[in-house]
Every structure is written in structure tokens, then in C-alpha cells.
Coordinates of C-alpha atoms and ligand atoms in Angstrom, one line a residue:
X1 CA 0.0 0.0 0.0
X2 CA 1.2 3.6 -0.6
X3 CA 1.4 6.2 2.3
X4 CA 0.1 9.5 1.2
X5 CA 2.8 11.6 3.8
X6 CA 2.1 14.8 2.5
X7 CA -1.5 14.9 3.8
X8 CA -2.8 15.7 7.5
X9 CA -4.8 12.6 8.9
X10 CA -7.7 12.1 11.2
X11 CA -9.9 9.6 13.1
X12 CA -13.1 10.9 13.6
X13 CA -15.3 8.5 16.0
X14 CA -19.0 8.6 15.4
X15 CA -18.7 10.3 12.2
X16 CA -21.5 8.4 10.1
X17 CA -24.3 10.5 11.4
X18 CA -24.3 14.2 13.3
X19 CA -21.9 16.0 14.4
X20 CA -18.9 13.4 13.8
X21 CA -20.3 13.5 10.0
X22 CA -20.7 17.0 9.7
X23 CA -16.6 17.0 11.1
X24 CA -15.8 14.3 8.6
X25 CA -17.2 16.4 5.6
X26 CA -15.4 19.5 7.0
X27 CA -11.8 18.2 7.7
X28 CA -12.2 16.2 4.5
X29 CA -13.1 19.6 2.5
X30 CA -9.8 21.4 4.0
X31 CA -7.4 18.0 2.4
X32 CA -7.4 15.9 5.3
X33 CA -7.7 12.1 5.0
X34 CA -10.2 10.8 7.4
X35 CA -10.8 7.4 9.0
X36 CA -14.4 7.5 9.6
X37 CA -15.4 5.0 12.7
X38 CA -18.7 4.4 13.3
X39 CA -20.7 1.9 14.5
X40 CA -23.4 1.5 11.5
X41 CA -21.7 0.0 8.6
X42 CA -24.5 2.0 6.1
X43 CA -23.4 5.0 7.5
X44 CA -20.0 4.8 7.6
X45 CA -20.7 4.3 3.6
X46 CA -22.1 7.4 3.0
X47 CA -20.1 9.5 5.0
X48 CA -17.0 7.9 2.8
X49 CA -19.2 8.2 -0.5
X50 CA -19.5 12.0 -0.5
X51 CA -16.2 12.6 1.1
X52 CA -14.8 10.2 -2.4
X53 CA -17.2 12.5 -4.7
X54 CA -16.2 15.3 -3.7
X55 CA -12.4 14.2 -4.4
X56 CA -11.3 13.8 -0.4
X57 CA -10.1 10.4 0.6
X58 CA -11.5 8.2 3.4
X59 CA -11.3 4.6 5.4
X60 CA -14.4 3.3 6.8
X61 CA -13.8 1.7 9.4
X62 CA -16.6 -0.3 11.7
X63 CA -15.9 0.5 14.7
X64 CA -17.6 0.1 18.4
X65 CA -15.5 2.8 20.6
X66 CA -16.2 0.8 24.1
X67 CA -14.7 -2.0 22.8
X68 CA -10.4 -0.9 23.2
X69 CA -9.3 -3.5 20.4
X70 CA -11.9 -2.0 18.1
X71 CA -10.1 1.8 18.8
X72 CA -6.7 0.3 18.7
X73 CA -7.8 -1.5 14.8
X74 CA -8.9 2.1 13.5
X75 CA -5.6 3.3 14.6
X76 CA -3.6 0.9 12.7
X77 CA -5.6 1.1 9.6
X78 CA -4.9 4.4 9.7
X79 CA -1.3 4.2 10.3
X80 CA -1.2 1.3 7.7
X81 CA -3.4 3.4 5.1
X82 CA -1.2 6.6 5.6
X83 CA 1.7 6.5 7.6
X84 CA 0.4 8.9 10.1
X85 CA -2.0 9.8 12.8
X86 CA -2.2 14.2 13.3
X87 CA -5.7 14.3 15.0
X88 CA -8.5 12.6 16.6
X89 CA -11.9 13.2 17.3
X90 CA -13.5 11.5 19.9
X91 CA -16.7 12.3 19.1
X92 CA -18.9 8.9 19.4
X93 CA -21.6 9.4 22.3
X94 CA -24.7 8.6 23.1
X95 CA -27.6 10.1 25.2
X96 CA -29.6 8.4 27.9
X97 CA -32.0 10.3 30.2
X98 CA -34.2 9.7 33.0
X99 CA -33.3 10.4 36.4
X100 CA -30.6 8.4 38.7
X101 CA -33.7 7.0 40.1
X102 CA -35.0 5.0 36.5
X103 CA -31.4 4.7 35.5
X104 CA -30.8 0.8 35.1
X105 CA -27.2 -0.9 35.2
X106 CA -27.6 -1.6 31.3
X107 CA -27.9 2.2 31.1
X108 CA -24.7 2.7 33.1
X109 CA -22.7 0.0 31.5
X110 CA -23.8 1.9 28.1
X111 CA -23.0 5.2 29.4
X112 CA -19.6 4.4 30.6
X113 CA -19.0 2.3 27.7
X114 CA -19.2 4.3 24.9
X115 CA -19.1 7.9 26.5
X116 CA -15.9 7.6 29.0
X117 CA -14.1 4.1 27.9
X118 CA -14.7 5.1 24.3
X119 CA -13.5 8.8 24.5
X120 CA -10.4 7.1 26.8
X121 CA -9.8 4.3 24.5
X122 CA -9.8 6.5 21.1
X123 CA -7.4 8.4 22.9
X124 CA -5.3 5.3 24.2
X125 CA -5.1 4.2 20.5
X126 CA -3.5 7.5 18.5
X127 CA -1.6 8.5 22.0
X128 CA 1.7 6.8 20.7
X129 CA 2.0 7.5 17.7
X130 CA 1.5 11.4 18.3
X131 CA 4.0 11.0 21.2
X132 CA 6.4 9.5 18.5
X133 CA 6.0 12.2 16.0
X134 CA 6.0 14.9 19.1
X135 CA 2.6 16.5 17.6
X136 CA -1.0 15.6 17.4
X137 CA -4.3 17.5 18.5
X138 CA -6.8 15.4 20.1
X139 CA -10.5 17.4 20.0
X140 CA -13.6 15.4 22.4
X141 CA -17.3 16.1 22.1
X142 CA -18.1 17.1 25.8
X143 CA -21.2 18.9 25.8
X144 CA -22.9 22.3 27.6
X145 CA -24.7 19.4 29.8
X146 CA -20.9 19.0 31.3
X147 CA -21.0 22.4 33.1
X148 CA -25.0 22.7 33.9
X149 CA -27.4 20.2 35.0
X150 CA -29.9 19.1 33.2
X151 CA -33.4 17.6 35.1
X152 CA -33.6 13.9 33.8
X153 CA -30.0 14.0 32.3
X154 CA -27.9 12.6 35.1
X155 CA -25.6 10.4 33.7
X156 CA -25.6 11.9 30.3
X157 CA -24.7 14.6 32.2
X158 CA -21.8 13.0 34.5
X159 CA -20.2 11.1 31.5
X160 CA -19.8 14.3 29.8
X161 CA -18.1 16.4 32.7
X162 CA -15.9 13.2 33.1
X163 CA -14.5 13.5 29.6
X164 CA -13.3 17.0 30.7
X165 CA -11.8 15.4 33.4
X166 CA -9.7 13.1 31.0
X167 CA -8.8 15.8 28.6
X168 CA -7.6 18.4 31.2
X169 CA -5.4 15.0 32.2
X170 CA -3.8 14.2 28.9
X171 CA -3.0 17.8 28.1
X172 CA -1.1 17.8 31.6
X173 CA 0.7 15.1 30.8
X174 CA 1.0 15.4 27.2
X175 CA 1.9 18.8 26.4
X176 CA 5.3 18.3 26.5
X177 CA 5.1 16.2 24.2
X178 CA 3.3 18.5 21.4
X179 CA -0.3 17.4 21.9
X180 CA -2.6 19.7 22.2
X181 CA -5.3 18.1 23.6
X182 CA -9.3 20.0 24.4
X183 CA -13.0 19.9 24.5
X184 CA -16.1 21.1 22.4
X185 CA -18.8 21.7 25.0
X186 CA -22.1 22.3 22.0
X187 CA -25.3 23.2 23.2
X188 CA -28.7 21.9 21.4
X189 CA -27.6 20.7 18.1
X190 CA -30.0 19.6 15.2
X191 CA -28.3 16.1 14.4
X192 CA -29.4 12.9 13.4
X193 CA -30.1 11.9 16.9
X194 CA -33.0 14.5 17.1
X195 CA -34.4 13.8 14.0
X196 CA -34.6 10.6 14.2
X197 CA -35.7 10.6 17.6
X198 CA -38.5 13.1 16.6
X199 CA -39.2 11.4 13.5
X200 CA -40.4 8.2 16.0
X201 CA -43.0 10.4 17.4
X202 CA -43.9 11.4 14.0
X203 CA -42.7 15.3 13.7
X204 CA -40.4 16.6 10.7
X205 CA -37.4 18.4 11.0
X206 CA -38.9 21.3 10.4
X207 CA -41.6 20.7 13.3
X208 CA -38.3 20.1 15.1
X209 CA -36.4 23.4 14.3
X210 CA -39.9 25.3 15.1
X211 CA -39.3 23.5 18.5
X212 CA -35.8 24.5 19.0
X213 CA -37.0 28.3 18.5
X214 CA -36.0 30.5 21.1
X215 CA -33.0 28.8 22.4
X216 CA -30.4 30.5 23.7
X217 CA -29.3 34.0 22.7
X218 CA -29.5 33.4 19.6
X219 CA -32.9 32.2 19.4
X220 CA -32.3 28.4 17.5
X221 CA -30.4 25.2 18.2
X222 CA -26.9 25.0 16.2
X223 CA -26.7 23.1 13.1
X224 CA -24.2 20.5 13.1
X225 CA -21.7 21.9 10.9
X226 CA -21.6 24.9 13.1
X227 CA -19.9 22.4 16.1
X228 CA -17.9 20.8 13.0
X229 CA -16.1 24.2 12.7
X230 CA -15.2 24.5 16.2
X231 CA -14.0 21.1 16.6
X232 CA -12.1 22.0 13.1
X233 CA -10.3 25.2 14.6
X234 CA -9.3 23.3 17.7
X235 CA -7.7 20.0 15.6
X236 CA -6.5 22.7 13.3
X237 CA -2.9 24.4 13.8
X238 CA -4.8 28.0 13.8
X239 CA -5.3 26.8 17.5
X240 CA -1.7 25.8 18.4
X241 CA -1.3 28.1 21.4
X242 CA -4.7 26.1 22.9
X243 CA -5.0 23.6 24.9
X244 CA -6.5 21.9 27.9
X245 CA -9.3 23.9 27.2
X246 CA -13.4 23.9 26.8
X247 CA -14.9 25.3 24.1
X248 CA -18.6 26.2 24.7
X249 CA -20.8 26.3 21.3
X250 CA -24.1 26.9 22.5
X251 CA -25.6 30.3 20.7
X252 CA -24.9 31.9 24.2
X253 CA -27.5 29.4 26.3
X254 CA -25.4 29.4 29.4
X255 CA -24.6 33.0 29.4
X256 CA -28.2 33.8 30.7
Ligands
NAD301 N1 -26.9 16.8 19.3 C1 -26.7 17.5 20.4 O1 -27.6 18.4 20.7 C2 -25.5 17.4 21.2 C3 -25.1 18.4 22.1 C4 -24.0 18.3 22.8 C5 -23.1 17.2 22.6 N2 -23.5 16.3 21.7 C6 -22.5 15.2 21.6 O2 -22.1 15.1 20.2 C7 -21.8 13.7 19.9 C8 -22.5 13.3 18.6 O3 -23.9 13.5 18.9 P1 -24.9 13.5 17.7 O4 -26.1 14.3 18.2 O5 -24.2 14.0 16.4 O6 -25.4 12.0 17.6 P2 -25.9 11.1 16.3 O7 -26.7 10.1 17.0 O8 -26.6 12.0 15.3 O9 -24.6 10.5 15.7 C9 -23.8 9.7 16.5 C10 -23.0 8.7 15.7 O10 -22.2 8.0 16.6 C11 -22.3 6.6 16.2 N3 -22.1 5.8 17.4 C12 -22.9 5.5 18.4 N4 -22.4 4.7 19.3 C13 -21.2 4.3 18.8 C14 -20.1 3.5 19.3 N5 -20.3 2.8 20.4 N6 -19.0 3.4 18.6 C15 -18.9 4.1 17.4 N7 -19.8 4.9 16.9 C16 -21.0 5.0 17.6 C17 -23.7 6.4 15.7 O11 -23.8 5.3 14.8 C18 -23.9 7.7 14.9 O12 -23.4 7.6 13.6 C19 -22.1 12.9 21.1 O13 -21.0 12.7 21.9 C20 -23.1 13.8 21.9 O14 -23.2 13.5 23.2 C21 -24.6 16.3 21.0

């Protein structure tokens, strides 16, 4: 196989659907080669498709982010498709609500699974390479919900002010090194999550948005790529003073 050197390289987690896709289509449009890990196999495939179409180059790779040997695979296809490894996002999450009271031990072991051992193990897998090369930029999907409670969110809430936790931790320890390592903390986004989620109770996207009206200062929910340009910034080198840092995205929600 030939290594493309010349081009930046990164693993974005979750990146068939949302946010992670919307990041995909927006590192891929600047001339980075992305490995695009994702649990759905159909929409890893499209994420790849219009990344190829529009002349970018990707890897699908399946990947289940609680699982460590899964994180570790996506890293060596990587390193095996392109000789390097210059950014991760560890963006793969996913949201359970209900109150500590409903909360069931297959909702913890989820939780924990995918949005703490997944973030952690994504990070485990690029960590030595980038400590090789003495660079990398490693950019995690926290959310606003990691700096204010949420009624009926509680261990959504507490996985994602843990992952702040583990980035304020590997930027410690890894900025001498030359990894900058932070956190996008987005308020109310309209992903696939929402939309599908509303679609099951038989509302449209654009019942959805109508929903979402009056959030925040700025009056409406963010759309995905508006998080994808943050995260971008932060994995890009325009941020290379940055790091072990938050970035809240949230149209000004927590502000009032
Ligand atoms: N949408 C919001 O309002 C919002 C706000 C703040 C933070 N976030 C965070 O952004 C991230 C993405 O959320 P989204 O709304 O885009 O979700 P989404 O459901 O639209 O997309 C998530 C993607 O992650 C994949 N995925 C799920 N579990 C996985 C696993 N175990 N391994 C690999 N891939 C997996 C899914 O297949 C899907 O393609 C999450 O970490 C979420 O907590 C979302």
C-alpha cells in the first residue's frame, strides 16, 4: 500500500451520522484524509461516498469505541493506510435520560462504555504514535450538559463532565510532548439523533427546528456543521497556542 505523507490525517469517531459527520465532511473539504469510525456499517458508507465524490479520501472503518481492540484496529488502519496519525476526534456518544432513580445498570454499563471508555480508549489508540511524532491535536465532544445540569439527564450529564476530566489530564501530561489536547462543549444541536428521535414520534425536521426556536441567545439550536467548525479550529494548527481547554458552542444558552 502507498502512504500518502504529505496529507494531514484524522480519526473521527462517530462520524456516520451528526456532528462526527458533519466533522468528517469539514476536515475532509480542508485536504485531510479521514478514518471514519462508526458503529453503523451503512453510515460509515455514505459519509466515505460524499467525502470520495467530492475528491477527499477516506477509510471506513466499523468501529464500536467501548470495545479498546476496536479503537486500537482504527488506529492501525490508519497508520497502515497513511503512515500517520495528526488528529482525533472522539466524538462517538450517546444520550440516555431519566433520572438516577429510572437509571438501570444496562444504562450505566452503556453510558460508561461508549461515553468515558470510548473517549479514553480513542485516545489510548492515537496517544503513541503522536507522542512519536512529538505533535497531534486530540479534540472530544463534551457537551454544555458538562458544566449545567440538566433535570432527567444525570448520567448523560456525568459522563460528559468526566471527559473533561480526561482531557484536562492528557493535556497535563502530554503537552510536553506536542499534543494539544481539548473539549467542544455544543449546546442543542440539530443532528441525526434529534431527527430521528422526533421522526419516531412522527414530527419533521422542520416541526423540530420550530421547537428548538427561542433557544439560547441566539434564538435556535446550532446546526451541526456549526460544532464541526469549532471542533475543526481546535484539531487545526490555527489553535496551536490552545490547549486543555473547553470550548462552549451553545448560541450563548449558558450565558443567561
Ligand atoms: N446533538 C446535540 O444536541 C449534542 C449536544 C452536545 C453534545 N453532543 C454530543 O455530540 C456527539 C455526537 O452526537 P450527535 O447528536 O451527532 O449524535 P448522532 O446520533 O446524530 O450521531 C452519533 C453517531 O455515533 C455513532 N455511534 C454511536 N455509538 C457508537 C459507538 N459505540 N462506537 C462508534 N460509533 C458510535 C452512531 O452510529 C452515529 O453515527 C455525542 O458525543 C453527543 O453527546 C450532541
Amino acid at each position: 500500500m502507498m502512504h500518502d505523507h504529505s496529507a494531514k490525517v484524522a480519526i473521527i469517531t462517530g462520524s456516520g451520522a451528526g456532528i462526527g459527520k458533519a466533522c468528517a465532511l469539514r476536515f475532509a473539504n480542508a485536504g485531510i484524509n479521514v478514518a471514519v469510525a462508526d458503529l453503523s456499517e451503512p453510515a460509515i458508507k455514505s459519509t466515505c461516498k460524499i467525502i470520495e465524490d467530492n475528491g477527499g479520501k477516506a477509510i471506513g472503518c466499523r468501529t464500536d469505541v467501548s470495545a479498546e481492540k476496536d479503537c486500537q484496529k482504527v488506529a492501525e488502519t490508519a497508520l497502515r493506510t497513511w503512515g500517520r496519525i495528526d488528529i482525533l476526534v472522539a466524538n462517538a456518544g450517546v444520550q440516555i435520560g431519566g433520572s438516577l432513580l429510572e437509571t438501570t445498570e444496562a444504562d450505566w454499563e452503556k453510558i460508561l462504555g461508549v461515553n468515558l471508555k470510548g473517549v479514553a480508549y480513542s485516545c489510548k489508540a492515537v496517544l503513541p504514535t503522536m507522542i512519536e511524532k512529538q505533535s497531534g491535536s486530540i479534540v472530544i465532544n463534551s457537551s454544555i450538559n458538562a458544566l449545567f445540569g440538566t433535570a432527567g439527564m444525570a448520567i448523560y450529564d456525568m459522563s460528559k463532565a468526566g471527559t473533561l476530566g480526561l482531557m484536562r489530564s492528557l493535556a497535563v501530561e502530554h503537552g510536553k510532548h506536542g499534543i494539544r489536547v481539548n473539549a467542544v462543549c455544543p449546546g442543542n444541536t440539530i443532528t441525526d439523533f434529534h431527527i430521528n428521535k422526533m421522526a419516531g414520534k412522527g414530527n419533521t425536521v422542520e416541526q423540530l427546528r420550530e421547537m428548538t426556536k427561542g433557544y439560547g441567545l441566539l434564538g435556535r439550536a446550532a446546526e451541526p456543521e456549526e460544532i464541526a467548525n469549532v471542533m475543526y479550529f481546535l484539531a487545526s494548527d490555527e489553535s496551536s497556542f490552545i490547549t486543555g481547554q473547553a470550548i462552549i458552542a451553545d448560541g450563548g444558552f449558558s450565558v443567561t
